[in-house]
Every structure is written in C-alpha cells, then in structure tokens.
Amino acid sequence: MRTLISTAFVSLDGVVEAPGGEAGYRNAGWTFKDIEFLPEAFEIKGREQQEAAAMMMGRISYEAFSPVWPGMEDFAQYKPMPKYVVSTNLAEDALVPDWGPTTILRSLDEVAELKKSEGGPIIVHGSATLNRNLSDAGLIDRYHLLVFPLLLGAGKRLFSDTDKDAQKLRLVEHEAYANGLQKNVFDVVH
C-alpha cells in the first residue's frame, strides 16, 4: 500500500491559505513576510522531492501550480513525476502538456484505489479542501508540517471542523528553528 503524505505550510492557528502570495487573501504571502529565511528550516521540501514517487493535488492547486512549477528549478524533480489531480470537473484538455504524466481522479474512492497500488509515497501539496476530505476519509498516512509563528485568524484551514472521532498522531520528527518555524512530522495511527 502506498503512503499518502500531506505537506503544508501552516500558521499556528491552522490556516494554509495563500502562503506564497496568491491574490484575494488579506494575509497572502505570510510565509515570507517578516520571517527570516533560514534554509535549514526548508530542508524537508528538498527531501520530499527525493522521496516522493508521485504528487497529488486538488483542481485549484493544480490550476495555480501547473503554469509555474514545471519551469521552476526549485521543483525540477517533480516535473517527470506522475501527478494525480482530484477533481470532479477538471477537463482532460485543461491539463498542461509539459509537466509529466497527469491523471485525473474523480473521487476519494479512486484515491483509495490508487493507495492500494504498487509504488512509492504520494505527496499532497496545497489543496486545502482536498486535504480536509482526505483526512476525514482516513486516507492520509503522514503529515509534514512547517508551522509558522503567526495567528492569521480567517482563512482556509488544513483540518476540517467535522464532528468525528479523535484521530491519533505519532510525532516522528520535529525541530524548532531560530526564526520561530517548527517542523513537525506526524504519522497517522490507523
């Protein structure tokens, strides 16, 4: 069975919206405004590219990443990697031709079937709604979280507010950095 890993930049109060400066969110770009860049805090991002065998995202994140990431040197290892976009309405002709093989999955059942297939870890980038749905369905196996020392209040959240049984996590890696960032890697206890 393949491991599904959710990776996110998240504020201390759980917001994941617009970390890179996307328009339409009042605190857009919060990952680099007033926070000193320390390369060691982002080491996990390079490791993710080396360890992942595939990438998954929702439609909105795909539409944001696909025009930019294929040509970015920082994300070069993702280019040839298989990609899965979970969407009920993304058309096949909307897929970009220069970002490696891409498959559209139309449901969480298809994600569950993909997890049963042979292959290495699948990393989920961005995709707040998809992350919440995957978590609620019990499909996420691990979280890679870079927690920023900010309280953003309103905004899309990584975790849903669905009334459900507690989900136990096991901390497997952590580190705090001089700029206030924290790396927390959790395995989901199934």
PDB file of C-alpha atoms in Angstrom:
ATOM      1  CA  MET A   1       0.000   0.000   0.000  1.00  0.00           C
ATOM      2  CA  ARG A   2       1.262   3.470  -0.904  1.00  0.00           C
ATOM      3  CA  THR A   3       1.780   6.163   1.735  1.00  0.00           C
ATOM      4  CA  LEU A   4      -0.179   9.394   1.277  1.00  0.00           C
ATOM      5  CA  ILE A   5       1.701  12.364   2.759  1.00  0.00           C
ATOM      6  CA  SER A   6       0.129  15.769   3.309  1.00  0.00           C
ATOM      7  CA  THR A   7       2.701  18.558   3.269  1.00  0.00           C
ATOM      8  CA  ALA A   8       1.785  22.086   4.279  1.00  0.00           C
ATOM      9  CA  PHE A   9       2.908  25.470   5.420  1.00  0.00           C
ATOM     10  CA  VAL A  10       0.509  26.221   8.260  1.00  0.00           C
ATOM     11  CA  SER A  11       0.026  29.080  10.702  1.00  0.00           C
ATOM     12  CA  LEU A  12      -0.121  28.268  14.396  1.00  0.00           C
ATOM     13  CA  ASP A  13      -3.917  28.596  14.214  1.00  0.00           C
ATOM     14  CA  GLY A  14      -4.214  26.141  11.307  1.00  0.00           C
ATOM     15  CA  VAL A  15      -4.524  28.436   8.272  1.00  0.00           C
ATOM     16  CA  VAL A  16      -2.943  27.259   4.999  1.00  0.00           C
ATOM     17  CA  GLU A  17      -4.421  29.783   2.561  1.00  0.00           C
ATOM     18  CA  ALA A  18      -2.174  31.765   0.182  1.00  0.00           C
ATOM     19  CA  PRO A  19       1.254  31.124   1.730  1.00  0.00           C
ATOM     20  CA  GLY A  20       3.033  32.200  -1.460  1.00  0.00           C
ATOM     21  CA  GLY A  21       1.233  35.474  -2.121  1.00  0.00           C
ATOM     22  CA  GLU A  22      -1.827  34.373  -4.078  1.00  0.00           C
ATOM     23  CA  ALA A  23      -4.302  37.189  -4.728  1.00  0.00           C
ATOM     24  CA  GLY A  24      -7.566  37.554  -2.865  1.00  0.00           C
ATOM     25  CA  TYR A  25      -6.430  36.774   0.683  1.00  0.00           C
ATOM     26  CA  ARG A  26      -5.621  39.662   3.005  1.00  0.00           C
ATOM     27  CA  ASN A  27      -2.578  37.934   4.552  1.00  0.00           C
ATOM     28  CA  ALA A  28      -1.235  36.497   1.289  1.00  0.00           C
ATOM     29  CA  GLY A  29       2.479  35.720   1.327  1.00  0.00           C
ATOM     30  CA  TRP A  30       2.616  35.123   5.063  1.00  0.00           C
ATOM     31  CA  THR A  31       5.412  32.558   4.744  1.00  0.00           C
ATOM     32  CA  PHE A  32       7.984  35.162   3.760  1.00  0.00           C
ATOM     33  CA  LYS A  33       6.719  38.478   5.143  1.00  0.00           C
ATOM     34  CA  ASP A  34       8.546  39.462   8.326  1.00  0.00           C
ATOM     35  CA  ILE A  35      10.003  35.954   8.779  1.00  0.00           C
ATOM     36  CA  GLU A  36      13.726  35.493   8.316  1.00  0.00           C
ATOM     37  CA  PHE A  37      14.543  32.843   5.696  1.00  0.00           C
ATOM     38  CA  LEU A  38      16.600  30.004   7.124  1.00  0.00           C
ATOM     39  CA  PRO A  39      17.473  27.330   4.528  1.00  0.00           C
ATOM     40  CA  GLU A  40      17.682  24.587   7.153  1.00  0.00           C
ATOM     41  CA  ALA A  41      14.011  25.094   8.028  1.00  0.00           C
ATOM     42  CA  PHE A  42      13.052  24.152   4.459  1.00  0.00           C
ATOM     43  CA  GLU A  43      15.313  21.088   4.143  1.00  0.00           C
ATOM     44  CA  ILE A  44      12.231  18.876   4.271  1.00  0.00           C
ATOM     45  CA  LYS A  45      10.984  20.376   0.985  1.00  0.00           C
ATOM     46  CA  GLY A  46      14.015  19.035  -0.914  1.00  0.00           C
ATOM     47  CA  ARG A  47      13.732  15.697   0.857  1.00  0.00           C
ATOM     48  CA  GLU A  48      10.079  15.435  -0.187  1.00  0.00           C
ATOM     49  CA  GLN A  49      11.040  15.711  -3.860  1.00  0.00           C
ATOM     50  CA  GLN A  50      13.640  12.982  -3.468  1.00  0.00           C
ATOM     51  CA  GLU A  51      11.417  10.580  -1.519  1.00  0.00           C
ATOM     52  CA  ALA A  52       8.066  11.028  -3.282  1.00  0.00           C
ATOM     53  CA  ALA A  53       7.122   8.785  -6.193  1.00  0.00           C
ATOM     54  CA  ALA A  54       4.079  10.859  -7.211  1.00  0.00           C
ATOM     55  CA  MET A  55       2.311  14.118  -6.448  1.00  0.00           C
ATOM     56  CA  MET A  56      -1.379  14.745  -5.752  1.00  0.00           C
ATOM     57  CA  MET A  57      -3.361  17.961  -5.595  1.00  0.00           C
ATOM     58  CA  GLY A  58      -6.854  19.318  -5.958  1.00  0.00           C
ATOM     59  CA  ARG A  59      -8.049  21.243  -9.007  1.00  0.00           C
ATOM     60  CA  ILE A  60      -7.493  24.729  -7.571  1.00  0.00           C
ATOM     61  CA  SER A  61      -3.907  23.962  -6.551  1.00  0.00           C
ATOM     62  CA  TYR A  62      -3.264  22.266  -9.902  1.00  0.00           C
ATOM     63  CA  GLU A  63      -4.504  25.367 -11.720  1.00  0.00           C
ATOM     64  CA  ALA A  64      -2.212  27.533  -9.556  1.00  0.00           C
ATOM     65  CA  PHE A  65       0.901  25.319  -9.728  1.00  0.00           C
ATOM     66  CA  SER A  66       0.790  23.964 -13.302  1.00  0.00           C
ATOM     67  CA  PRO A  67       1.583  27.246 -15.105  1.00  0.00           C
ATOM     68  CA  VAL A  68       4.555  27.923 -12.775  1.00  0.00           C
ATOM     69  CA  TRP A  69       6.099  24.797 -11.255  1.00  0.00           C
ATOM     70  CA  PRO A  70       7.091  22.980 -14.492  1.00  0.00           C
ATOM     71  CA  GLY A  71       9.711  25.636 -15.243  1.00  0.00           C
ATOM     72  CA  MET A  72      10.952  26.248 -11.689  1.00  0.00           C
ATOM     73  CA  GLU A  73      14.384  24.876 -10.858  1.00  0.00           C
ATOM     74  CA  ASP A  74      13.384  24.545  -7.173  1.00  0.00           C
ATOM     75  CA  PHE A  75      10.752  21.967  -8.172  1.00  0.00           C
ATOM     76  CA  ALA A  76      12.602  20.249 -11.045  1.00  0.00           C
ATOM     77  CA  GLN A  77      12.355  16.771  -9.515  1.00  0.00           C
ATOM     78  CA  TYR A  78       8.563  16.987  -9.595  1.00  0.00           C
ATOM     79  CA  LYS A  79       8.414  17.605 -13.340  1.00  0.00           C
ATOM     80  CA  PRO A  80       8.798  13.983 -14.581  1.00  0.00           C
ATOM     81  CA  MET A  81       6.930  12.545 -11.585  1.00  0.00           C
ATOM     82  CA  PRO A  82       3.383  11.186 -12.078  1.00  0.00           C
ATOM     83  CA  LYS A  83       0.740  13.632 -10.891  1.00  0.00           C
ATOM     84  CA  TYR A  84      -2.818  12.994  -9.752  1.00  0.00           C
ATOM     85  CA  VAL A  85      -5.419  15.745  -9.696  1.00  0.00           C
ATOM     86  CA  VAL A  86      -8.541  15.034  -7.654  1.00  0.00           C
ATOM     87  CA  SER A  87     -11.414  16.888  -9.292  1.00  0.00           C
ATOM     88  CA  THR A  88     -14.992  16.244 -10.288  1.00  0.00           C
ATOM     89  CA  ASN A  89     -14.958  18.893 -13.008  1.00  0.00           C
ATOM     90  CA  LEU A  90     -11.421  19.408 -14.412  1.00  0.00           C
ATOM     91  CA  ALA A  91     -11.411  18.572 -18.119  1.00  0.00           C
ATOM     92  CA  GLU A  92      -8.667  16.416 -19.648  1.00  0.00           C
ATOM     93  CA  ASP A  93      -7.865  19.199 -22.139  1.00  0.00           C
ATOM     94  CA  ALA A  94      -7.108  21.559 -19.209  1.00  0.00           C
ATOM     95  CA  LEU A  95      -4.016  19.530 -18.259  1.00  0.00           C
ATOM     96  CA  VAL A  96      -0.697  21.156 -19.110  1.00  0.00           C
ATOM     97  CA  PRO A  97       1.432  19.140 -21.566  1.00  0.00           C
ATOM     98  CA  ASP A  98       4.867  19.953 -20.114  1.00  0.00           C
ATOM     99  CA  TRP A  99       4.589  18.697 -16.527  1.00  0.00           C
ATOM    100  CA  GLY A 100       4.887  14.947 -16.795  1.00  0.00           C
ATOM    101  CA  PRO A 101       2.144  12.323 -16.756  1.00  0.00           C
ATOM    102  CA  THR A 102      -1.061  13.564 -15.101  1.00  0.00           C
ATOM    103  CA  THR A 103      -4.164  11.575 -14.217  1.00  0.00           C
ATOM    104  CA  ILE A 104      -7.473  12.997 -13.048  1.00  0.00           C
ATOM    105  CA  LEU A 105      -9.128  11.137 -10.178  1.00  0.00           C
ATOM    106  CA  ARG A 106     -12.849  11.840  -9.875  1.00  0.00           C
ATOM    107  CA  SER A 107     -13.498  10.636  -6.307  1.00  0.00           C
ATOM    108  CA  LEU A 108     -11.993   9.705  -2.961  1.00  0.00           C
ATOM    109  CA  ASP A 109     -12.772   6.082  -3.856  1.00  0.00           C
ATOM    110  CA  GLU A 110     -10.323   6.421  -6.758  1.00  0.00           C
ATOM    111  CA  VAL A 111      -7.747   7.863  -4.337  1.00  0.00           C
ATOM    112  CA  ALA A 112      -8.279   4.856  -2.048  1.00  0.00           C
ATOM    113  CA  GLU A 113      -7.745   2.514  -5.017  1.00  0.00           C
ATOM    114  CA  LEU A 114      -4.568   4.372  -6.002  1.00  0.00           C
ATOM    115  CA  LYS A 115      -3.232   3.923  -2.459  1.00  0.00           C
ATOM    116  CA  LYS A 116      -3.689   0.144  -2.838  1.00  0.00           C
ATOM    117  CA  SER A 117      -1.483   0.106  -5.950  1.00  0.00           C
ATOM    118  CA  GLU A 118       2.240  -0.589  -6.138  1.00  0.00           C
ATOM    119  CA  GLY A 119       4.625   2.331  -5.856  1.00  0.00           C
ATOM    120  CA  GLY A 120       6.235   4.777  -3.504  1.00  0.00           C
ATOM    121  CA  PRO A 121       4.856   7.652  -1.441  1.00  0.00           C
ATOM    122  CA  ILE A 122       2.424  10.190  -2.870  1.00  0.00           C
ATOM    123  CA  ILE A 123       2.878  13.778  -1.665  1.00  0.00           C
ATOM    124  CA  VAL A 124      -0.119  16.127  -1.451  1.00  0.00           C
ATOM    125  CA  HIS A 125       0.740  19.806  -1.984  1.00  0.00           C
ATOM    126  CA  GLY A 126      -1.557  22.760  -1.280  1.00  0.00           C
ATOM    127  CA  SER A 127      -5.155  21.678  -1.766  1.00  0.00           C
ATOM    128  CA  ALA A 128      -6.844  22.706   1.487  1.00  0.00           C
ATOM    129  CA  THR A 129     -10.235  21.238   0.569  1.00  0.00           C
ATOM    130  CA  LEU A 130      -8.693  18.008  -0.697  1.00  0.00           C
ATOM    131  CA  ASN A 131      -6.597  17.674   2.472  1.00  0.00           C
ATOM    132  CA  ARG A 132      -9.654  18.066   4.689  1.00  0.00           C
ATOM    133  CA  ASN A 133     -11.595  15.498   2.662  1.00  0.00           C
ATOM    134  CA  LEU A 134      -8.699  13.019   2.580  1.00  0.00           C
ATOM    135  CA  SER A 135      -8.219  13.369   6.333  1.00  0.00           C
ATOM    136  CA  ASP A 136     -11.916  12.942   7.080  1.00  0.00           C
ATOM    137  CA  ALA A 137     -11.927   9.796   4.893  1.00  0.00           C
ATOM    138  CA  GLY A 138      -8.921   8.359   6.771  1.00  0.00           C
ATOM    139  CA  LEU A 139      -6.706   8.350   3.669  1.00  0.00           C
ATOM    140  CA  ILE A 140      -3.742  10.434   4.907  1.00  0.00           C
ATOM    141  CA  ASP A 141      -0.876   8.461   6.441  1.00  0.00           C
ATOM    142  CA  ARG A 142       1.597  11.207   7.338  1.00  0.00           C
ATOM    143  CA  TYR A 143       1.765  14.976   7.790  1.00  0.00           C
ATOM    144  CA  HIS A 144       4.815  17.128   7.021  1.00  0.00           C
ATOM    145  CA  LEU A 145       4.025  20.471   8.636  1.00  0.00           C
ATOM    146  CA  LEU A 146       6.103  23.627   8.699  1.00  0.00           C
ATOM    147  CA  VAL A 147       4.346  25.646  11.378  1.00  0.00           C
ATOM    148  CA  PHE A 148       4.827  29.408  11.186  1.00  0.00           C
ATOM    149  CA  PRO A 149       4.734  31.602  14.301  1.00  0.00           C
ATOM    150  CA  LEU A 150       1.667  33.513  13.165  1.00  0.00           C
ATOM    151  CA  LEU A 151      -2.017  33.739  14.026  1.00  0.00           C
ATOM    152  CA  LEU A 152      -3.884  34.563  10.825  1.00  0.00           C
ATOM    153  CA  GLY A 153      -7.466  34.194  12.029  1.00  0.00           C
ATOM    154  CA  ALA A 154      -9.651  33.785   8.951  1.00  0.00           C
ATOM    155  CA  GLY A 155      -8.592  31.657   6.017  1.00  0.00           C
ATOM    156  CA  LYS A 156      -8.717  28.150   4.611  1.00  0.00           C
ATOM    157  CA  ARG A 157      -7.693  25.603   7.198  1.00  0.00           C
ATOM    158  CA  LEU A 158      -5.752  22.378   6.862  1.00  0.00           C
ATOM    159  CA  PHE A 159      -8.090  20.393   9.104  1.00  0.00           C
ATOM    160  CA  SER A 160     -11.880  20.255   8.890  1.00  0.00           C
ATOM    161  CA  ASP A 161     -14.263  21.036  11.693  1.00  0.00           C
ATOM    162  CA  THR A 162     -16.220  17.822  11.066  1.00  0.00           C
ATOM    163  CA  ASP A 163     -17.528  16.206  14.239  1.00  0.00           C
ATOM    164  CA  LYS A 164     -15.665  12.897  14.242  1.00  0.00           C
ATOM    165  CA  ASP A 165     -13.804  10.518  16.493  1.00  0.00           C
ATOM    166  CA  ALA A 166     -10.344  11.598  17.622  1.00  0.00           C
ATOM    167  CA  GLN A 167      -7.531  10.691  15.246  1.00  0.00           C
ATOM    168  CA  LYS A 168      -4.278   9.815  16.984  1.00  0.00           C
ATOM    169  CA  LEU A 169      -0.983  11.043  15.527  1.00  0.00           C
ATOM    170  CA  ARG A 170       2.542   9.921  16.400  1.00  0.00           C
ATOM    171  CA  LEU A 171       5.303  12.538  16.261  1.00  0.00           C
ATOM    172  CA  VAL A 172       8.224  11.013  14.331  1.00  0.00           C
ATOM    173  CA  GLU A 173      10.364  14.090  13.627  1.00  0.00           C
ATOM    174  CA  HIS A 174      10.460  17.636  14.926  1.00  0.00           C
ATOM    175  CA  GLU A 175      12.709  20.643  15.073  1.00  0.00           C
ATOM    176  CA  ALA A 176      12.399  24.290  16.056  1.00  0.00           C
ATOM    177  CA  TYR A 177      14.349  26.998  14.244  1.00  0.00           C
ATOM    178  CA  ALA A 178      15.718  30.389  15.303  1.00  0.00           C
ATOM    179  CA  ASN A 179      13.128  32.220  13.157  1.00  0.00           C
ATOM    180  CA  GLY A 180      10.257  30.587  15.084  1.00  0.00           C
ATOM    181  CA  LEU A 181       9.348  27.956  12.480  1.00  0.00           C
ATOM    182  CA  GLN A 182       8.696  24.430  13.666  1.00  0.00           C
ATOM    183  CA  LYS A 183       8.961  21.261  11.604  1.00  0.00           C
ATOM    184  CA  ASN A 184       6.542  18.573  12.772  1.00  0.00           C
ATOM    185  CA  VAL A 185       6.259  15.220  11.035  1.00  0.00           C
ATOM    186  CA  PHE A 186       3.396  13.048  12.251  1.00  0.00           C
ATOM    187  CA  ASP A 187       2.361   9.538  11.285  1.00  0.00           C
ATOM    188  CA  VAL A 188      -1.372   8.903  11.448  1.00  0.00           C
ATOM    189  CA  VAL A 189      -2.122   5.978  13.728  1.00  0.00           C
ATOM    190  CA  HIS A 190      -4.646   3.873  11.771  1.00  0.00           C
TER     191      HIS A 190
END
